[in-house]
Amino acid sequence: MTEPTASSHPVADRLSHWAYLRYRANRDVGGALAWFRDRWRQSLLFKLIAAAIGLALVLWIALFVWLASDLPEADTLLTYETPLPTVVRGINGDIVHSYARERRVQLQYADFPDLLIEAYLSAEDKTFFSHGGIDFFGTAGAVVDYLNPARTKRAVGGSTITQQVAKNLLLGDEYSVTRKLKEMILAGRIEQVLTKQEILELYLNEIPLGRRSFGVQAAARAYFDKDVDDLALHEAAFLAILPKAPERYGRNGQEDAAMERRNFVLGQMQENGFITASERSAAAAQPLSLVTQRRERSVDAGYFLEEVRRELIDRFGETAEAGPNSVYAGGLWVRTSLDPDMQAAARDALREGLLRYHGGRAWAGPIATIDVSEGNWASQLQSSPLGISYKDWRIGVVISRSGSSARVGFADGQDAPLSGLPSALKAGDVIAVNPSGNGWQVRTIPQAQGALVVESAQTGRIVAMQGGFDHRLSDFNRATQALRQPGSTIKPFVYAAGLDSGMTPSTQVDNNRFCYYQGANLGEKCIRGTGSGGQYPMRYGLEQSQNIMTVQIGMTAGMPNVVKGIERLGIGKFPAYPSTALGAGETTLVKMVAAYSALANHGRLNPPTVIDYVQDRRGKVLWRADNRDCRGCNMAQWDGQQMPRFGVRGTQAMDARTAFQVMHMLRGAVSRGTATVLNPLNLPLFGKTGTTTGPKDVWFIGGTQQMIAGAYVGFDQPRNMGGYAFGGTIAAPIIKSLIEKTKPKWSDLPAVAPAGVRMVRVDRRSGKRVFDGWPTDDPRSAVIWEAFKPDTEPERYTRQDAIAAKRNEIMALIRAGRQSAESAVIDTPEPETIEFAEPVAVD
């Protein structure tokens, strides 16, 4: 009997098309069920086969449900963000460093050259653009290899690029059958939510390729020190072999295996039509040419960059678990105030100063020691963080010594003869050396340390920071972490308190002696000054760093007022003792430089900063140091009013006129005072030297109205530096060297006075006003310009004043001769503390 058609069957004529389909389905399913029941009743074999198939189906469904139950959602890849390092830029926008524990660079699909994509497709998945996530033939081959009892190593993977994305980003690298099944399930899901281009972009950005590199751009830099668009054919083919064995093919001794695999990939590229036979032959003839050491885009500014890293971690966290903008995974872009040229000059100037102070002293001992008896000294040295970047110096380890001969070994496994052997030198000592003849010579790392900071006075931006001889030898940042006595560098703020209390730069101050009542038990303590006694204008006391005059001014102004002013400037909380006026408290170099910047900035204090602003990976500003508002800056169109401007930065920490007066007096300290070593630079420099009791620390802080630099030198465990150590002979020459190396960056414009300052001609010795003379370029000129607040100008200088001044000078010489034989506490030309019994409260 023939089957009726849809057009001739009487039922079909009356029913719709869908009704007819339901009719056919019910009839066919019913027929199939009837056939199955008949077979089930009649055949035992059929029952067994059907039961086995059903059981297998149930188990497969159960297995699928079990495997898929805890799988991550493929949709998460739509918002997946590659863990990226933080990139740091300097003051001019150039990249100076990156914070990375893995080498990663994220590119977009369009950034990958076709040649590189073709190499990876030929090596890993030539059917990538045609399959649905799984290569069944490749998977079958992997299963056969896995079940092979003769297999001696890990089975071939058979994974597609999509499966590798699932493994790398969602599953991990567990070696098991279940992981492989999960990988296949996820691959199918990924193909449903991402395009082929998006999958390939993820793969090429995330694939681990050895040498701590993830992604092809990072690997291109690690193996060839090139960007991906600069790779030659043979180089692209080499990168394509790395997914199979990322930690093998780039090692020494594996060149033959790498060449064989690379040439296989080149052959596959030809077979797939991506390159010609001649191109394949030419590329196969090329050597591997792998770089052993890539050029790092990082300036030698370890102390500065570590300060940046600490601030970023405090603000955004260290790892991905801390949030989306972490330092080591968030892909931050950080603009800093680091000036690479100024930093290099600061580093070299400080090192030269430390070596100059160390002079001909004996060898200071090893940097560290390691055990060389087992012969693995090279690996020990390589794994240590020790290093040095000074001139042609290197860090090495003494691997043997016999009498006057020795050999030094380096982290690369090389060794050479060693000369200039100190008697205490022994095998295992880690030392600094430099080339000498056919070998190397022992060099000494100075025991004395120090720091140098350069800051923009108008903004507080630190442009250079060197916290020791070399951060690879010691990461303790002496610019920000070392608490030291500031010595005479604190005196300008004592004089500022005196000016605020009504004194002027011409106020006469006694320089003979200072007496202080210390209580019923100790009675009165008197200290005599050094040099010429008698009365001198305030300027003389600051220029020549006179202790007696400084304490007199501090006590006249009130020590509570002095320490309040010091605290307002961010230097620290000091006790109101007379010795505080001479620098007996503790602070850091960076705080002192910021305070001197306030002097140059008309009394406005800007917190010192090393970071200007931070952006996320898409460029959105997350944080900035300068948070001033600019009202009207983003107007859609001009409203005809004056151009909108930012407000004034910083906090007014002291009177602007007082700040200028102090700065103007400190100009004299450079011209004819304790810092004359800087005078030949012919710049409008001001500043102050400092030498603490001992002396244990020597300082200089100063600069121009635009830029302030500060340096100190001392031992980490404070001890006597020698009676010849002064701020003017050790610290100030360091700043001189810095400025000489960066002279174009220092302004030669004279300082600008704030409103309310009057410049008056005065006699330098008496401080009185003159009308019949003019200042000259001679630092010793009798007539100088002095800065006064309104209505505080001194009286006119007369002939009688000159006679009285000469008489006082003669009497001072007579008194000095009488006192020379007396036993008294005498200051050096620049001592910084007076031996008061402490604690003594000053009201």
PDB file of N, CA and C in Angstrom, residues 98-148:
ATOM      1  N   SER A  98      58.918  49.222  35.589  1.00  0.00           N
ATOM      2  CA  SER A  98      57.634  48.534  35.741  1.00  0.00           C
ATOM      3  C   SER A  98      57.736  47.602  36.940  1.00  0.00           C
ATOM      4  N   TYR A  99      56.628  47.462  37.656  1.00  0.00           N
ATOM      5  CA  TYR A  99      56.565  46.549  38.796  1.00  0.00           C
ATOM      6  C   TYR A  99      55.901  45.268  38.305  1.00  0.00           C
ATOM      7  N   ALA A 100      56.690  44.220  38.150  1.00  0.00           N
ATOM      8  CA  ALA A 100      56.177  42.987  37.558  1.00  0.00           C
ATOM      9  C   ALA A 100      56.871  41.789  38.171  1.00  0.00           C
ATOM     10  N   ARG A 101      56.091  40.771  38.508  1.00  0.00           N
ATOM     11  CA  ARG A 101      56.651  39.483  38.888  1.00  0.00           C
ATOM     12  C   ARG A 101      56.586  38.511  37.711  1.00  0.00           C
ATOM     13  N   GLU A 102      55.794  38.871  36.716  1.00  0.00           N
ATOM     14  CA  GLU A 102      55.724  38.143  35.458  1.00  0.00           C
ATOM     15  C   GLU A 102      55.766  39.171  34.342  1.00  0.00           C
ATOM     16  N   ARG A 103      56.390  38.790  33.232  1.00  0.00           N
ATOM     17  CA  ARG A 103      56.441  39.692  32.090  1.00  0.00           C
ATOM     18  C   ARG A 103      55.143  39.557  31.307  1.00  0.00           C
ATOM     19  N   ARG A 104      54.381  40.640  31.254  1.00  0.00           N
ATOM     20  CA  ARG A 104      53.111  40.630  30.533  1.00  0.00           C
ATOM     21  C   ARG A 104      52.929  41.964  29.813  1.00  0.00           C
ATOM     22  N   VAL A 105      52.469  41.872  28.577  1.00  0.00           N
ATOM     23  CA  VAL A 105      52.081  43.055  27.810  1.00  0.00           C
ATOM     24  C   VAL A 105      50.815  42.694  27.045  1.00  0.00           C
ATOM     25  N   GLN A 106      49.765  43.476  27.187  1.00  0.00           N
ATOM     26  CA  GLN A 106      48.498  43.174  26.526  1.00  0.00           C
ATOM     27  C   GLN A 106      48.410  43.915  25.195  1.00  0.00           C
ATOM     28  N   LEU A 107      48.124  43.142  24.134  1.00  0.00           N
ATOM     29  CA  LEU A 107      47.927  43.722  22.811  1.00  0.00           C
ATOM     30  C   LEU A 107      46.518  43.404  22.326  1.00  0.00           C
ATOM     31  N   GLN A 108      46.051  44.165  21.363  1.00  0.00           N
ATOM     32  CA  GLN A 108      44.776  43.875  20.718  1.00  0.00           C
ATOM     33  C   GLN A 108      45.033  43.007  19.482  1.00  0.00           C
ATOM     34  N   TYR A 109      43.988  42.377  18.993  1.00  0.00           N
ATOM     35  CA  TYR A 109      44.149  41.437  17.876  1.00  0.00           C
ATOM     36  C   TYR A 109      44.821  42.108  16.677  1.00  0.00           C
ATOM     37  N   ALA A 110      44.469  43.350  16.439  1.00  0.00           N
ATOM     38  CA  ALA A 110      45.041  44.048  15.284  1.00  0.00           C
ATOM     39  C   ALA A 110      46.532  44.290  15.437  1.00  0.00           C
ATOM     40  N   ASP A 111      47.051  44.221  16.667  1.00  0.00           N
ATOM     41  CA  ASP A 111      48.476  44.472  16.900  1.00  0.00           C
ATOM     42  C   ASP A 111      49.352  43.270  16.569  1.00  0.00           C
ATOM     43  N   PHE A 112      48.747  42.085  16.449  1.00  0.00           N
ATOM     44  CA  PHE A 112      49.541  40.893  16.175  1.00  0.00           C
ATOM     45  C   PHE A 112      49.812  40.791  14.673  1.00  0.00           C
ATOM     46  N   PRO A 113      51.067  40.697  14.252  1.00  0.00           N
ATOM     47  CA  PRO A 113      51.344  40.561  12.816  1.00  0.00           C
ATOM     48  C   PRO A 113      50.830  39.233  12.280  1.00  0.00           C
ATOM     49  N   ASP A 114      50.402  39.241  11.030  1.00  0.00           N
ATOM     50  CA  ASP A 114      49.859  38.019  10.412  1.00  0.00           C
ATOM     51  C   ASP A 114      50.866  36.878  10.450  1.00  0.00           C
ATOM     52  N   LEU A 115      52.126  37.193  10.263  1.00  0.00           N
ATOM     53  CA  LEU A 115      53.160  36.163  10.245  1.00  0.00           C
ATOM     54  C   LEU A 115      53.206  35.405  11.569  1.00  0.00           C
ATOM     55  N   LEU A 116      53.041  36.114  12.664  1.00  0.00           N
ATOM     56  CA  LEU A 116      53.078  35.477  13.978  1.00  0.00           C
ATOM     57  C   LEU A 116      51.828  34.617  14.192  1.00  0.00           C
ATOM     58  N   ILE A 117      50.670  35.120  13.793  1.00  0.00           N
ATOM     59  CA  ILE A 117      49.434  34.348  13.917  1.00  0.00           C
ATOM     60  C   ILE A 117      49.528  33.060  13.104  1.00  0.00           C
ATOM     61  N   GLU A 118      50.053  33.158  11.900  1.00  0.00           N
ATOM     62  CA  GLU A 118      50.179  31.984  11.032  1.00  0.00           C
ATOM     63  C   GLU A 118      51.144  30.963  11.616  1.00  0.00           C
ATOM     64  N   ALA A 119      52.203  31.451  12.271  1.00  0.00           N
ATOM     65  CA  ALA A 119      53.157  30.522  12.899  1.00  0.00           C
ATOM     66  C   ALA A 119      52.486  29.742  14.022  1.00  0.00           C
ATOM     67  N   TYR A 120      51.668  30.417  14.837  1.00  0.00           N
ATOM     68  CA  TYR A 120      50.997  29.734  15.947  1.00  0.00           C
ATOM     69  C   TYR A 120      49.907  28.795  15.443  1.00  0.00           C
ATOM     70  N   LEU A 121      49.197  29.180  14.414  1.00  0.00           N
ATOM     71  CA  LEU A 121      48.179  28.279  13.858  1.00  0.00           C
ATOM     72  C   LEU A 121      48.836  27.025  13.293  1.00  0.00           C
ATOM     73  N   SER A 122      49.973  27.187  12.629  1.00  0.00           N
ATOM     74  CA  SER A 122      50.660  26.029  12.051  1.00  0.00           C
ATOM     75  C   SER A 122      51.219  25.125  13.132  1.00  0.00           C
ATOM     76  N   ALA A 123      51.655  25.698  14.223  1.00  0.00           N
ATOM     77  CA  ALA A 123      52.263  24.894  15.284  1.00  0.00           C
ATOM     78  C   ALA A 123      51.236  24.279  16.215  1.00  0.00           C
ATOM     79  N   GLU A 124      50.097  24.945  16.421  1.00  0.00           N
ATOM     80  CA  GLU A 124      49.189  24.528  17.476  1.00  0.00           C
ATOM     81  C   GLU A 124      47.812  24.079  16.996  1.00  0.00           C
ATOM     82  N   ASP A 125      47.273  24.718  15.942  1.00  0.00           N
ATOM     83  CA  ASP A 125      45.868  24.448  15.628  1.00  0.00           C
ATOM     84  C   ASP A 125      45.546  24.992  14.242  1.00  0.00           C
ATOM     85  N   LYS A 126      45.906  24.238  13.202  1.00  0.00           N
ATOM     86  CA  LYS A 126      45.726  24.745  11.851  1.00  0.00           C
ATOM     87  C   LYS A 126      44.265  24.798  11.430  1.00  0.00           C
ATOM     88  N   THR A 127      43.380  24.090  12.112  1.00  0.00           N
ATOM     89  CA  THR A 127      41.947  24.129  11.790  1.00  0.00           C
ATOM     90  C   THR A 127      41.180  25.067  12.714  1.00  0.00           C
ATOM     91  N   PHE A 128      41.889  25.971  13.374  1.00  0.00           N
ATOM     92  CA  PHE A 128      41.270  26.827  14.390  1.00  0.00           C
ATOM     93  C   PHE A 128      40.045  27.565  13.857  1.00  0.00           C
ATOM     94  N   PHE A 129      40.132  28.120  12.664  1.00  0.00           N
ATOM     95  CA  PHE A 129      39.042  28.943  12.147  1.00  0.00           C
ATOM     96  C   PHE A 129      37.889  28.121  11.571  1.00  0.00           C
ATOM     97  N   SER A 130      38.000  26.787  11.623  1.00  0.00           N
ATOM     98  CA  SER A 130      36.924  25.958  11.073  1.00  0.00           C
ATOM     99  C   SER A 130      36.268  25.042  12.110  1.00  0.00           C
ATOM    100  N   HIS A 131      36.930  24.723  13.203  1.00  0.00           N
ATOM    101  CA  HIS A 131      36.314  23.812  14.173  1.00  0.00           C
ATOM    102  C   HIS A 131      35.472  24.592  15.193  1.00  0.00           C
ATOM    103  N   GLY A 132      34.697  23.874  15.981  1.00  0.00           N
ATOM    104  CA  GLY A 132      33.819  24.489  16.960  1.00  0.00           C
ATOM    105  C   GLY A 132      34.393  24.483  18.361  1.00  0.00           C
ATOM    106  N   GLY A 133      35.699  24.364  18.480  1.00  0.00           N
ATOM    107  CA  GLY A 133      36.339  24.372  19.788  1.00  0.00           C
ATOM    108  C   GLY A 133      37.083  23.093  20.081  1.00  0.00           C
ATOM    109  N   ILE A 134      36.720  21.980  19.366  1.00  0.00           N
ATOM    110  CA  ILE A 134      37.346  20.681  19.612  1.00  0.00           C
ATOM    111  C   ILE A 134      37.782  20.092  18.278  1.00  0.00           C
ATOM    112  N   ASP A 135      39.021  19.621  18.230  1.00  0.00           N
ATOM    113  CA  ASP A 135      39.530  18.902  17.068  1.00  0.00           C
ATOM    114  C   ASP A 135      39.411  17.409  17.388  1.00  0.00           C
ATOM    115  N   PHE A 136      38.365  16.761  16.873  1.00  0.00           N
ATOM    116  CA  PHE A 136      38.080  15.375  17.247  1.00  0.00           C
ATOM    117  C   PHE A 136      39.183  14.413  16.797  1.00  0.00           C
ATOM    118  N   PHE A 137      39.765  14.664  15.625  1.00  0.00           N
ATOM    119  CA  PHE A 137      40.854  13.801  15.185  1.00  0.00           C
ATOM    120  C   PHE A 137      42.074  13.949  16.100  1.00  0.00           C
ATOM    121  N   GLY A 138      42.388  15.178  16.480  1.00  0.00           N
ATOM    122  CA  GLY A 138      43.501  15.390  17.392  1.00  0.00           C
ATOM    123  C   GLY A 138      43.234  14.797  18.755  1.00  0.00           C
ATOM    124  N   THR A 139      41.990  14.893  19.211  1.00  0.00           N
ATOM    125  CA  THR A 139      41.625  14.322  20.506  1.00  0.00           C
ATOM    126  C   THR A 139      41.728  12.804  20.476  1.00  0.00           C
ATOM    127  N   ALA A 140      41.293  12.204  19.368  1.00  0.00           N
ATOM    128  CA  ALA A 140      41.389  10.741  19.240  1.00  0.00           C
ATOM    129  C   ALA A 140      42.848  10.301  19.292  1.00  0.00           C
ATOM    130  N   GLY A 141      43.722  11.028  18.596  1.00  0.00           N
ATOM    131  CA  GLY A 141      45.140  10.701  18.637  1.00  0.00           C
ATOM    132  C   GLY A 141      45.708  10.819  20.030  1.00  0.00           C
ATOM    133  N   ALA A 142      45.249  11.825  20.792  1.00  0.00           N
ATOM    134  CA  ALA A 142      45.722  12.003  22.160  1.00  0.00           C
ATOM    135  C   ALA A 142      45.254  10.859  23.053  1.00  0.00           C
ATOM    136  N   VAL A 143      44.010  10.368  22.829  1.00  0.00           N
ATOM    137  CA  VAL A 143      43.500   9.253  23.627  1.00  0.00           C
ATOM    138  C   VAL A 143      44.316   7.995  23.365  1.00  0.00           C
ATOM    139  N   VAL A 144      44.606   7.737  22.078  1.00  0.00           N
ATOM    140  CA  VAL A 144      45.411   6.557  21.726  1.00  0.00           C
ATOM    141  C   VAL A 144      46.788   6.644  22.377  1.00  0.00           C
ATOM    142  N   ASP A 145      47.390   7.834  22.332  1.00  0.00           N
ATOM    143  CA  ASP A 145      48.718   7.994  22.924  1.00  0.00           C
ATOM    144  C   ASP A 145      48.657   7.846  24.443  1.00  0.00           C
ATOM    145  N   TYR A 146      47.563   8.316  25.052  1.00  0.00           N
ATOM    146  CA  TYR A 146      47.420   8.216  26.503  1.00  0.00           C
ATOM    147  C   TYR A 146      47.302   6.758  26.946  1.00  0.00           C
ATOM    148  N   LEU A 147      46.594   5.938  26.113  1.00  0.00           N
ATOM    149  CA  LEU A 147      46.373   4.529  26.469  1.00  0.00           C
ATOM    150  C   LEU A 147      47.530   3.630  26.069  1.00  0.00           C
ATOM    151  N   ASN A 148      48.503   4.170  25.364  1.00  0.00           N
ATOM    152  CA  ASN A 148      49.632   3.367  24.895  1.00  0.00           C
ATOM    153  C   ASN A 148      50.482   2.917  26.091  1.00  0.00           C
TER     154      ASN A 148
END
